[in-house]
XYZ file of C-alpha atoms in Angstrom:
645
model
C -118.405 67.728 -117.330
C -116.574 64.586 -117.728
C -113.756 64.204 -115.068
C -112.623 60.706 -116.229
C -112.976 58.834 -119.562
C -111.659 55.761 -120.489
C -111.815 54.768 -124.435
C -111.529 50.834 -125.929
C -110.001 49.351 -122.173
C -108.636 46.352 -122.909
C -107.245 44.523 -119.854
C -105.846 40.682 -118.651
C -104.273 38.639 -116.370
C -102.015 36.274 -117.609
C -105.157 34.147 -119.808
C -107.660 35.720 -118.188
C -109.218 38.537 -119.952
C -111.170 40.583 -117.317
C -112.294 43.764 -120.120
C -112.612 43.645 -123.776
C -112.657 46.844 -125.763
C -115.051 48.911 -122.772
C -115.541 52.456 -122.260
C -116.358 54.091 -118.927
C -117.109 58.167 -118.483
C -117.714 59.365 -115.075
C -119.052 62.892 -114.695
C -119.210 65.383 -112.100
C -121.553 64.843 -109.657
C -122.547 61.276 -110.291
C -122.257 58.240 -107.870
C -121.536 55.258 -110.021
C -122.030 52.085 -108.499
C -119.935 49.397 -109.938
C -121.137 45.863 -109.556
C -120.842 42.211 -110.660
C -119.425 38.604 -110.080
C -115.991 38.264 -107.851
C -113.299 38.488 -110.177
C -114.914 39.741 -113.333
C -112.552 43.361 -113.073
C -114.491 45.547 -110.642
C -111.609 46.314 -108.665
C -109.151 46.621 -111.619
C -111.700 48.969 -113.267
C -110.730 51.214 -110.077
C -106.677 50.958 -110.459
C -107.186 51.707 -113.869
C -108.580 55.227 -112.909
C -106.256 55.736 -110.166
C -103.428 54.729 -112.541
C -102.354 51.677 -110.183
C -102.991 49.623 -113.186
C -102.006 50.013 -116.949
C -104.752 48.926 -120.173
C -102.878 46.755 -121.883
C -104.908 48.556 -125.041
C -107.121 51.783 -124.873
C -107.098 55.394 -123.689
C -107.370 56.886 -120.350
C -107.805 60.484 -120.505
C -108.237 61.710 -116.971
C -108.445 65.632 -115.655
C -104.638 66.316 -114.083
C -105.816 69.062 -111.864
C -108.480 66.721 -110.197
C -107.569 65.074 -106.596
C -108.567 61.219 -106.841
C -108.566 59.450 -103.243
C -109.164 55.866 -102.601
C -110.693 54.044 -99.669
C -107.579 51.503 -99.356
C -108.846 47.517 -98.232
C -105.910 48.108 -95.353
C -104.997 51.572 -94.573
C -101.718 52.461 -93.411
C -100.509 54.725 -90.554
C -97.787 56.615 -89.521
C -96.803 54.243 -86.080
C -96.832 57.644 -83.624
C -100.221 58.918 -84.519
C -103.396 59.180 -82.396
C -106.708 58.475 -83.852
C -107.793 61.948 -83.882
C -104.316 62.947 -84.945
C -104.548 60.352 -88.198
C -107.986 62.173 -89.259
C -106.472 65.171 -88.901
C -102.967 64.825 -90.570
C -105.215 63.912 -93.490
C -106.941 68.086 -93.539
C -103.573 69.560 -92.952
C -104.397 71.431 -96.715
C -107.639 72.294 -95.869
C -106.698 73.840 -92.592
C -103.614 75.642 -94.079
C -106.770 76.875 -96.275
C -108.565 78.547 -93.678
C -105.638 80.028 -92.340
C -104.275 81.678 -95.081
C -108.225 82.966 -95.564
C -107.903 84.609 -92.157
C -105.079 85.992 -93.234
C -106.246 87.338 -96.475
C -109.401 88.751 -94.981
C -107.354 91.098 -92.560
C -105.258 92.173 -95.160
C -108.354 93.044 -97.117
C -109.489 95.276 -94.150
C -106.594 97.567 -94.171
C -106.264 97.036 -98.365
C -110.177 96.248 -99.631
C -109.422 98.037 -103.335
C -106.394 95.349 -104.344
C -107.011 93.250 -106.907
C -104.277 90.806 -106.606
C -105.420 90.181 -102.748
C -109.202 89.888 -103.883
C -108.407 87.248 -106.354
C -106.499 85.202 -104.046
C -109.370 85.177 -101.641
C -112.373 84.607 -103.810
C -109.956 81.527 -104.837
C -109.170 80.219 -101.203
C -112.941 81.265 -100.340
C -114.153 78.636 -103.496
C -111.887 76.176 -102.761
C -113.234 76.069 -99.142
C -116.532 75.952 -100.111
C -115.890 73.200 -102.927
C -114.568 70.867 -99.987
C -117.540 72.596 -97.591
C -114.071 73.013 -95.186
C -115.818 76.206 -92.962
C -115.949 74.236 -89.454
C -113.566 71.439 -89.613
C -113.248 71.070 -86.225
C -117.016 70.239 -85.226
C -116.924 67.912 -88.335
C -113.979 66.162 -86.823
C -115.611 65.693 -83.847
C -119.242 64.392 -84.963
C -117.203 61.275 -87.648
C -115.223 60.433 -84.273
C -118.627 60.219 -82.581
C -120.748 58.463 -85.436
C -118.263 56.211 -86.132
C -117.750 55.433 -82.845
C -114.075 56.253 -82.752
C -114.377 58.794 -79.871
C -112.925 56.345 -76.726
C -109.860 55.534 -79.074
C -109.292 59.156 -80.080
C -106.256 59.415 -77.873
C -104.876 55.500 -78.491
C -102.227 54.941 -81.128
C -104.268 54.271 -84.435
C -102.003 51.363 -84.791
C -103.455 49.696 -82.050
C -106.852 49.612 -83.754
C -108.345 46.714 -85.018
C -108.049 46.284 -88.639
C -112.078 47.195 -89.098
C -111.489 50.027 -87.059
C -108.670 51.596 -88.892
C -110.918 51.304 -91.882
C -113.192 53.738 -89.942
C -110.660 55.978 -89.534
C -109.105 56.356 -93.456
C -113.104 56.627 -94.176
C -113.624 59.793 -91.670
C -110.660 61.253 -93.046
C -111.628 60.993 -97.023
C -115.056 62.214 -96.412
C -113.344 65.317 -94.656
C -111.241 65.517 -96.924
C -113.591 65.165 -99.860
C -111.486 65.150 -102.389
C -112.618 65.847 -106.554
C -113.331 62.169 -107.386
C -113.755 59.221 -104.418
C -113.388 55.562 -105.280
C -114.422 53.272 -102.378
C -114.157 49.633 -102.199
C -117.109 48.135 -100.141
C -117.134 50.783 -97.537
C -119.810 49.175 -95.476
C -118.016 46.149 -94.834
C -117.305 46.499 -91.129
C -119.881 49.094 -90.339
C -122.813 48.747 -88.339
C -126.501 49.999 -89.732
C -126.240 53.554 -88.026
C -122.831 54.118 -89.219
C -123.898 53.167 -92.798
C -127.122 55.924 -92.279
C -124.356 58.671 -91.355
C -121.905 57.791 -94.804
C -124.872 58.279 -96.683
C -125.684 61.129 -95.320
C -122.360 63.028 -95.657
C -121.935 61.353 -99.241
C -125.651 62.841 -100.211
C -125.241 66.329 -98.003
C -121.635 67.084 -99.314
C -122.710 66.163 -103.410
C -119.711 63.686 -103.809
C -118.222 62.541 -106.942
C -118.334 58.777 -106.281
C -117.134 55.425 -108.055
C -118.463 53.019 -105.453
C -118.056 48.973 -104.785
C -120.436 47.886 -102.812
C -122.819 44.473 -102.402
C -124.846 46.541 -99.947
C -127.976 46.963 -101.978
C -129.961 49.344 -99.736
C -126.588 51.224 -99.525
C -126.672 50.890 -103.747
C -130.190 51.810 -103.377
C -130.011 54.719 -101.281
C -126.551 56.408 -102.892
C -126.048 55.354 -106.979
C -127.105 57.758 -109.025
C -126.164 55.188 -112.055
C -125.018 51.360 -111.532
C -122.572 50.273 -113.528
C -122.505 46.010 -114.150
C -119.784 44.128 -115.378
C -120.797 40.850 -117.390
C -119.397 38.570 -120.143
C -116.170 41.337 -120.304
C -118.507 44.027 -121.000
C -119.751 47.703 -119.633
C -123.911 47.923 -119.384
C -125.131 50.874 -117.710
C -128.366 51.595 -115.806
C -129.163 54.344 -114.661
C -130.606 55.131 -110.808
C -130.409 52.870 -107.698
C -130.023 49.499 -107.143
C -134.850 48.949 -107.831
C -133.696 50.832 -110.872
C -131.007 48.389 -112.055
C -133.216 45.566 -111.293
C -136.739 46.990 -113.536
C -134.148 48.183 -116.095
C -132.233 44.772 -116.650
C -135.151 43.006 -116.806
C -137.020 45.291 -119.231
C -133.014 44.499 -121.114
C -133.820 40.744 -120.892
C -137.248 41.075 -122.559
C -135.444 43.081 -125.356
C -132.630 40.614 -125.823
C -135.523 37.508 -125.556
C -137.348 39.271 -128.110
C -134.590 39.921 -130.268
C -133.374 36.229 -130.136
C -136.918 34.840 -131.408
C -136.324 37.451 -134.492
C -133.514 36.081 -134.583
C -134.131 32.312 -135.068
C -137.010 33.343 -137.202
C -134.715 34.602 -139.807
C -131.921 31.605 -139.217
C -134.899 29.602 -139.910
C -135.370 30.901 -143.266
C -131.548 31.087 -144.373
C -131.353 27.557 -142.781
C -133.552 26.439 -145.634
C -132.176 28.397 -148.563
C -128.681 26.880 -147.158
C -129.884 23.839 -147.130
C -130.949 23.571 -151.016
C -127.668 23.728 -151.599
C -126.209 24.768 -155.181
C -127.534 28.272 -154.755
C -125.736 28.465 -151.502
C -122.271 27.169 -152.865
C -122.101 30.130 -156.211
C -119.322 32.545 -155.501
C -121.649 35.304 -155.187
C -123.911 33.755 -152.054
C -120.622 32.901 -150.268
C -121.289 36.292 -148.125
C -124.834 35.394 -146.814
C -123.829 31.324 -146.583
C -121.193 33.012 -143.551
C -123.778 35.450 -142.478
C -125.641 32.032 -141.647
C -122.873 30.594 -139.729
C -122.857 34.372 -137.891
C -126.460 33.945 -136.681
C -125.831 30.008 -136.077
C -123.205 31.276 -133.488
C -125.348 34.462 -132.115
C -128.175 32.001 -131.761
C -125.998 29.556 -128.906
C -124.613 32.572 -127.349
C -127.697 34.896 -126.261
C -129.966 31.664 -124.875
C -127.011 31.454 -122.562
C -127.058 35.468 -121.701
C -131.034 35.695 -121.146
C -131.030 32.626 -118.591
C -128.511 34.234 -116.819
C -130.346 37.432 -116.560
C -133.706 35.735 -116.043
C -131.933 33.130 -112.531
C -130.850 36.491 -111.537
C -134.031 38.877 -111.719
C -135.681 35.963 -109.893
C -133.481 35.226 -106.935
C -134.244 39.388 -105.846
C -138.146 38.422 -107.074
C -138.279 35.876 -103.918
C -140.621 36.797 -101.506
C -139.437 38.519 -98.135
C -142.599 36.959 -96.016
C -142.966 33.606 -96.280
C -145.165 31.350 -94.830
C -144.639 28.703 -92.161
C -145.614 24.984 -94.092
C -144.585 23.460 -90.754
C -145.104 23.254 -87.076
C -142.494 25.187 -84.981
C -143.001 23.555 -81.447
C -139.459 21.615 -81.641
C -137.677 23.874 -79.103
C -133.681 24.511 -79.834
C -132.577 26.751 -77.787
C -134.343 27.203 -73.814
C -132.189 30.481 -72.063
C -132.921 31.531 -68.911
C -131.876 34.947 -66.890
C -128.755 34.264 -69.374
C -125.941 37.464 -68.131
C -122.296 37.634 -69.743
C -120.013 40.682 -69.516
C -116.687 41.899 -70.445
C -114.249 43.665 -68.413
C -116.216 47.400 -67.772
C -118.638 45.934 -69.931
C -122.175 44.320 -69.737
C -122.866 42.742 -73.353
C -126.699 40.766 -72.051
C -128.133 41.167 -69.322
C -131.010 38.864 -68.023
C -131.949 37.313 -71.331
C -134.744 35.109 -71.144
C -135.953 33.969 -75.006
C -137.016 30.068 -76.732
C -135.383 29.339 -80.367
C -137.921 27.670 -81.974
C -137.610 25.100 -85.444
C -137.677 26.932 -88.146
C -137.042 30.301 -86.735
C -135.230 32.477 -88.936
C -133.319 34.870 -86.279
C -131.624 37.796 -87.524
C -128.800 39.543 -84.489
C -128.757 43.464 -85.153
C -127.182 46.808 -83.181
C -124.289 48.145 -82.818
C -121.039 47.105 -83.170
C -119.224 45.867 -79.772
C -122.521 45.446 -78.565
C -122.176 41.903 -78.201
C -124.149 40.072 -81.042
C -120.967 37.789 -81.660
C -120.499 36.823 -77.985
C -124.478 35.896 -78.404
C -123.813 33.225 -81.250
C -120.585 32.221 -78.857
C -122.286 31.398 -76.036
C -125.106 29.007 -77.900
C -122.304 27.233 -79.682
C -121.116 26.490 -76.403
C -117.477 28.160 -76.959
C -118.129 30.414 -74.189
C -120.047 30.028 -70.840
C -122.503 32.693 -69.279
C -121.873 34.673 -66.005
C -124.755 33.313 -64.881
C -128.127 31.754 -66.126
C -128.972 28.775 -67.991
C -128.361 27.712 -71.994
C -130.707 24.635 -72.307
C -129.980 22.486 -75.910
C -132.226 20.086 -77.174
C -130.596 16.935 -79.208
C -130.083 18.351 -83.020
C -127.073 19.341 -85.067
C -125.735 22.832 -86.128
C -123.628 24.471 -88.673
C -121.983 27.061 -88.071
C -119.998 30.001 -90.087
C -117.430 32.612 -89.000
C -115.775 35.308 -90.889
C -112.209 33.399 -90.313
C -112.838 30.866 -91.924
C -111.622 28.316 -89.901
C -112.542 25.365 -91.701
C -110.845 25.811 -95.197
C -107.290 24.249 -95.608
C -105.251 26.676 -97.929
C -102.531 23.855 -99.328
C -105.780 21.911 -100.528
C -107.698 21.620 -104.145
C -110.854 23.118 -104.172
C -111.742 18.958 -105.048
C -109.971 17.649 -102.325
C -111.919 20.116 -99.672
C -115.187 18.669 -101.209
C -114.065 15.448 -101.687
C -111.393 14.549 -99.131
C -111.818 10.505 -99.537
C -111.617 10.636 -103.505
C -113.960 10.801 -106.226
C -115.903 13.747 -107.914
C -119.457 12.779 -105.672
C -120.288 14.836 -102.755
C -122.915 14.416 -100.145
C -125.604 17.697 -100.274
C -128.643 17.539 -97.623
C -128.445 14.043 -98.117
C -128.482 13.496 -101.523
C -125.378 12.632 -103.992
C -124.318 14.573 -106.243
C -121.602 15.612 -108.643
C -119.239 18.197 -107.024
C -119.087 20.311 -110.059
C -122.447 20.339 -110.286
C -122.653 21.485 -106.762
C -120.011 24.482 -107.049
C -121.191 25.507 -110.443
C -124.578 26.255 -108.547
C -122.242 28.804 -106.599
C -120.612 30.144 -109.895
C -117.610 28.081 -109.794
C -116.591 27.355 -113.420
C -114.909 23.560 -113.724
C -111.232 24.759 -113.936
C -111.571 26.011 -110.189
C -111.607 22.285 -109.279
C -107.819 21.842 -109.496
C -107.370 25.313 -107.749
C -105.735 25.354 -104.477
C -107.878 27.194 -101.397
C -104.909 29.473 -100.890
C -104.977 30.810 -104.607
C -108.532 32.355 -104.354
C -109.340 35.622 -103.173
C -111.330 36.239 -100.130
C -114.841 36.615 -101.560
C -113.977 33.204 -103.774
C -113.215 31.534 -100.021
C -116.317 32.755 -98.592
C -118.397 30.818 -101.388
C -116.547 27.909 -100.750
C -116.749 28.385 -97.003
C -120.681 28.679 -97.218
C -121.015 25.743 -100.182
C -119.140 23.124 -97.316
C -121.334 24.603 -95.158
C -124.479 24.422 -97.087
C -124.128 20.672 -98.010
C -124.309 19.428 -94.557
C -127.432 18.084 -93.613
C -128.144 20.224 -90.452
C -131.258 20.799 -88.166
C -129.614 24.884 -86.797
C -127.236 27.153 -88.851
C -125.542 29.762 -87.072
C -123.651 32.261 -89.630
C -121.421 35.387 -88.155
C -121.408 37.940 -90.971
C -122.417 35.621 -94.384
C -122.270 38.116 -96.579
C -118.917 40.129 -96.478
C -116.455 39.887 -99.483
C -119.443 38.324 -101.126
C -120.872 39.487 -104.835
C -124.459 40.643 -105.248
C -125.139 37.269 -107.412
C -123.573 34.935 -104.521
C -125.615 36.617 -101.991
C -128.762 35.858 -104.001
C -127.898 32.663 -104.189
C -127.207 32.282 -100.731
C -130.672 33.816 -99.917
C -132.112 31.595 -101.926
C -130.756 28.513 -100.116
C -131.265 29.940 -96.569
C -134.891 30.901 -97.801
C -135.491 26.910 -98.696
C -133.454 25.587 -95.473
C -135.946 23.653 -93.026
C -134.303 24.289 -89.804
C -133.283 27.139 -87.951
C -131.219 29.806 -88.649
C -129.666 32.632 -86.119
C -127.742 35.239 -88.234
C -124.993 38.185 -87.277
C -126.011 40.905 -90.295
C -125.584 44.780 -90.465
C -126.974 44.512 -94.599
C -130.322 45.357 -94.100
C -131.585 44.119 -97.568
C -130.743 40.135 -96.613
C -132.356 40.825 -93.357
C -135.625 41.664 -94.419
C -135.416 39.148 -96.981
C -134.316 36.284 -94.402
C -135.372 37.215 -90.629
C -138.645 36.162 -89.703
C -137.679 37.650 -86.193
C -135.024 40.448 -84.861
C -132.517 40.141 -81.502
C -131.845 43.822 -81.346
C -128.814 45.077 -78.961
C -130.206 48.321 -77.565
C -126.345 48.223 -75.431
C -125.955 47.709 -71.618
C -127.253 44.465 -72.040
C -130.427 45.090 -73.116
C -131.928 42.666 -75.920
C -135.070 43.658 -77.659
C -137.341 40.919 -79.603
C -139.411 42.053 -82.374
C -141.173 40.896 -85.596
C -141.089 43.638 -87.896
C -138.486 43.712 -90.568
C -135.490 45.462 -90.084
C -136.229 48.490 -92.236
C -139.508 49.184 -90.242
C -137.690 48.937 -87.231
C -135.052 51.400 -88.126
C -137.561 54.170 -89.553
C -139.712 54.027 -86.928
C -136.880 53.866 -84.161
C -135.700 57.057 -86.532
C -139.047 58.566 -86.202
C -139.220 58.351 -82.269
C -135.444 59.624 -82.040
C -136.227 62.802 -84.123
C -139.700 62.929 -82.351
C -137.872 62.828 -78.560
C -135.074 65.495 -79.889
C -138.136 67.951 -80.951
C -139.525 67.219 -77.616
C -136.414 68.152 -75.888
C -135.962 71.336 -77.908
C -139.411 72.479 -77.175
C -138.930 72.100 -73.223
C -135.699 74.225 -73.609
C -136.856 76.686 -75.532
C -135.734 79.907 -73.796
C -138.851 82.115 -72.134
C -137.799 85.174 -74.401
C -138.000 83.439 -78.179
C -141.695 82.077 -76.610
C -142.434 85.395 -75.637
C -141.624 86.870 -79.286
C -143.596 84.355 -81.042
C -146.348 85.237 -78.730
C -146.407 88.946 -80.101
C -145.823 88.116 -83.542
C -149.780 88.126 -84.299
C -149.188 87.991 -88.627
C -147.566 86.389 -91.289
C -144.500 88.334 -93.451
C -145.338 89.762 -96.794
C -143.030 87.081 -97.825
C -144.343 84.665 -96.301
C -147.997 85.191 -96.947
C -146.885 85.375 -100.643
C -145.230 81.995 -100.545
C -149.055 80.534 -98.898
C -150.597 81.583 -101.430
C -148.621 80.960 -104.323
C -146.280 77.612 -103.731
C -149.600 75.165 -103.974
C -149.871 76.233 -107.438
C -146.123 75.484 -107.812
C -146.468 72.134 -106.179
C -149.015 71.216 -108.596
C -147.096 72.270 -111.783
C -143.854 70.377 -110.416
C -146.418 66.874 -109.360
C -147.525 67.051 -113.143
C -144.299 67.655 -114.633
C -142.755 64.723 -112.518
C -146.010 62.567 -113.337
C -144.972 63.078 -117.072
C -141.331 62.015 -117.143
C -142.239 59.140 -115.124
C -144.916 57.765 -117.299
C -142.289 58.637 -120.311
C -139.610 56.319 -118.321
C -142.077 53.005 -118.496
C -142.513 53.713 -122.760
C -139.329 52.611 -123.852
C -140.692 54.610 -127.430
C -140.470 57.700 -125.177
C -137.298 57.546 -123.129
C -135.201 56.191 -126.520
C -137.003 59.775 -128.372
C -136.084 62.095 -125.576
C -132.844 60.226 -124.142
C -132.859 58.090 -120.490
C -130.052 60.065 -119.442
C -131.579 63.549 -120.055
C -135.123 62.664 -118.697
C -133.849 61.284 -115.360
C -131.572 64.379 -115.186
C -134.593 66.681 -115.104
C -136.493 63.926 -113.004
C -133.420 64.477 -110.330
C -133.795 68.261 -110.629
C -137.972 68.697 -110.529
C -137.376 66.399 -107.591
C -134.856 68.303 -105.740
C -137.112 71.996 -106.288
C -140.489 69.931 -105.452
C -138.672 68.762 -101.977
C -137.506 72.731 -101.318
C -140.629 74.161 -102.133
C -142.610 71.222 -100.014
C -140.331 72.193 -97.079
C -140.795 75.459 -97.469
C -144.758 75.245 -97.549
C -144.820 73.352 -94.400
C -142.900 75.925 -92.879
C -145.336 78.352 -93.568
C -148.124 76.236 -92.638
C -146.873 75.603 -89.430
C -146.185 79.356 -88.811
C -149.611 80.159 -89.829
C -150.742 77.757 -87.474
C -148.968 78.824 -84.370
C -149.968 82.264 -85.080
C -153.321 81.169 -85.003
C -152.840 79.202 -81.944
């Protein structure tokens, strides 16, 4: 069921048109992911839904009895709340909810045969179960824990910082969950474990979702369809982020084939035009401007296909990549290196060589200290105690403040401060539009003042100043917030091809693996762990020994009387004997049937007979039963096994 449509959008900015004539549906269920370059109208396709913005031509035909909720960039507060009082001011209708269910269900047990009273509480009972509302109070409790908001609980949510408030309006929407959620880069200002928990709770509690995000294993992990905007236009692909990519590029070979048909037959009316008196009779006046049509088509998609292909190929770069050079230049020499904070120890006794050419990603927690790290080798602060050894090279460096960008300038004048349109890049002159077009600056940005762009547009030119400096050591805090998916490709791409060193603040785990060659993990108390694997192995196996270690734990507290039972139990059920015999079969029959929709998904003769939106419908749905009946199997299994035991 559709909950929002929007028919023939048409919307601009003074003479900027951001949508021409697009239509967006957004159903029940699904978790759209909405993506593209800064400024092309993701975040003005949102206000358009919420109704914060007006089409200045189309339809919006949206559900009225639907609650839409918005994750706000800067959420506001009433100035006398608490932190746990602001999450819960938030469920004040689902709690009035549960109360007036209490009350209904003791009516009920002096008055079980009125109708009126039944109806009212099979309607409070569904509404608490659409919003999953039962136990509240244990819910508020575990977001104040995962998102680490538990020591401020009690402080004036004012008095938060500004990333931290986010935390708090995101704990209360996904309480809250209303009918349709719209979040704007929910990630930023998260660290990796947080990010695990939101997708959990968005996943567990079957959110409606309209999501912007350049968080690609987020994309990955949560879109059930990604949604791009490009060249004012709507193209939808269905599945995660690996999904967008294979399906866009299968959509580039199409379009690439379609453009050599395409000059074939211009080809051919190219030479009846050009015999001329045929072309100019009344009659042929039609297909002489059909040749003029396909003259104009033929500029335009050579332009759209090279797009598409730079893309594809800045995510085809490879994430290992091997050393062409020899790392024995030593950068950074710390010794027994300690540093705290009042009541807080951020590294304790760190003893570690940075190396030319080592490519250093900083993980863990938030507060842990990863900043202070990057501080203390810049020299900005000093150590407790210990030793910070530099050898004789130069370093760039990149914050999230942006310190070194002049708002009352011209985008020229920041490149060029002495004059001229030439600017020095790793040595080498070269035309500054030339330069900033390689970081999708079009040439009318030039006269732009820094203070007229948003913040993703001052993060590009914030790591394009910083890229064109011939360096030996970059140090970057945070690179890619408030950037697009296509600048952060591009800024892989460079950092992938940069000779020297580079130490890195990141929580998005995709330009990790992509750039690290090496992880600083803050394990908290100080404690720094080194280790080579990427970032996603380290995570799933530190998952796997966390889940292993709680298993452990509730084995040794097992009480004596449950061992004792399973001790006499000495057979399997009737029901569950049934269900080991007869769920292989199943399994199989569900493998096959999934074996067959995915070989239909890689014929594009197939998917276009049966419908792409249909087969990966009953793809999500055989997957769903073949992951309830494989957990339910290994239950059995293991019951069988201890019985045997």
């Amino acid at each position: 069921m559709a909950l929002i449509d929007l028919f023939n959008i048409k919307k601009q900015y003074d003479i900027k048109l951001l949508l021409d004539d697009v239509s967006f549906h957004l159903s029940e269920g699904e978790r759209v992911a909405i993506v593209g370059q800064n400024g092309c109208g993701k975040s003005t396709l949102m206000k358009l839904i919420t109704g914060e913005e007006e089409p200045d031509d189309g339809k919006r035909v949206i559900n009225r009895s639907i609650q839409i909720e918005m994750l706000q960039q800067q959420p506001h507060f009433e100035a006398n709340l608490t932190t746990r009082e602001a999450i819960e001011n938030e469920l004040t209708e689902l709690q009035n909810a549960k109360k007036e269910y209490q009350k209904l269900t003791e009516a009920l047990a002096t008055d079980f045969e009125n109708s009126a009273l039944l109806n009212q509480h099979a309607r409070v009972s569904a509404y608490l179960d659409h919003h999953n509302a039962w136990n509240l109070d244990d819910k508020v409790e575990r977001v104040l824990q995962e998102f680490r908001l538990k020591a401020y609980e009690n402080r004036p949510v004012i008095t938060l910082s500004g990333g931290e408030q986010r935390r708090v309006a995101l704990a209360s929407l996904i309480l809250k969950k209303p009918d349709i959620l719209l979040l704007d880069e929910p990630t930023n200002h998260l660290d990796v474990y947080m990010v695990e928990f939101l997708e959990e709770m968005l996943l567990k509690e079957k959110f409606t979702l309209l999501l912007i995000s350049h968080d690609r294993h987020f994309i990955d992990s949560i879109a059930s369809r990604v949604v791009e905007i490009d060249n004012l236009e709507l193209v939808s692909y269905q599945g995660g982020y690996q999904s967008y990519l294979r399906q866009k590029e299968e959509r580039m070979h199409t379009l690439k084939k379609g453009h050599d048909n395409l000059l074939r037959l211009l080809k051919q009316e190219e030479s009846w035009l050009s015999k001329g008196v045929r072309a100019r009779e009344k009659r042929n006046q039609g297909r002489k401007k059909r040749v003029f049509e396909l003259r104009d088509e033929a500029k335009k998609n050579p332009t759209l296909i090279h797009k598409m292909m730079i893309e594809l190929e800045r995510e085809k770069k490879h994430f290992n990549r091997e050393e062409s050079v020899s790392r024995k230049k030593m950068l950074f020499d710390l010794e027994n290196v300690n540093y705290s904070v009042p009541g807080k120890l951020l590294i304790s006794n760190l003893t570690t060589r940075i190396l030319q050419r080592d490519k250093i990603a900083i993980v863990g927690y938030n507060g842990s200290g990863k900043s202070t790290l990057l501080r203390l080798m810049l020299g900005r602060l000093q150590p407790d105690s210990g030793q910070i050894k530099q050898g004789d090279f130069s370093i760039g460096y990149f914050d999230q403040h942006r310190d070194m960008l002049d708002d009352d300038k011209r985008l020229i004048e920041t490149f060029c401060p002495d004059g001229g349109d030439i600017i020095e890049v790793q040595g080498k002159n070269m035309h500054v539009f030339g330069y900033l077009k390689s970081f999708l600056f079009p040439k009318e940005f030039l006269d732009k003042k820094i203070g007229m762009l948003s913040g993703g547009e001052k993060n590009r030119v914030a790591l394009a100043l910083l890229l064109a400096k011939k360096v030996d050591c970059l140090i970057m805090d945070e690179p890619t917030n408030d950037l697009d998916i296509q600048t952060i490709n591009i800024l892989e791409e460079k950092l992938i091809n940069f000779t020297g060193a580079i130490l890195f603040v990141s929580h998005d785990r995709y330009f990790i693996d992509k750039i690290a060659s090496k992880l600083f993990i803050f394990k908290g108390d100080g404690a720094i762990e080194e280790s080579y694997q990427s970032y996603s192995e380290y995570l799933s196996l530190e998952k796997d020994i966390n889940e292993l270690g709680k298993l452990e734990k509730e084995v040794h507290s097992a009480k004596p009387k449950e061992v004792k039972r399973n001790k006499i139990k000495t057979k399997l059920s009737y029901k569950d004997q049934r269900d080991l015999d007869m769920l292989p079969e199943q399994i199989d029959d569900l493998e096959n049937k999934i074996d067959t929709i995915n070989t239909c998904l890689y014929d594009p003769e197939c998917y276009q007979e049966k419908g792409l939106e249909i087969l990966m419908q009953e793809l999500e749905e055989l997957q769903k039963k073949y992951e309830e009946i494989g957990d339910r199997y290994l239950e059995v299994l293991e019951l069988q096994e201890e019985l045997e035991g």
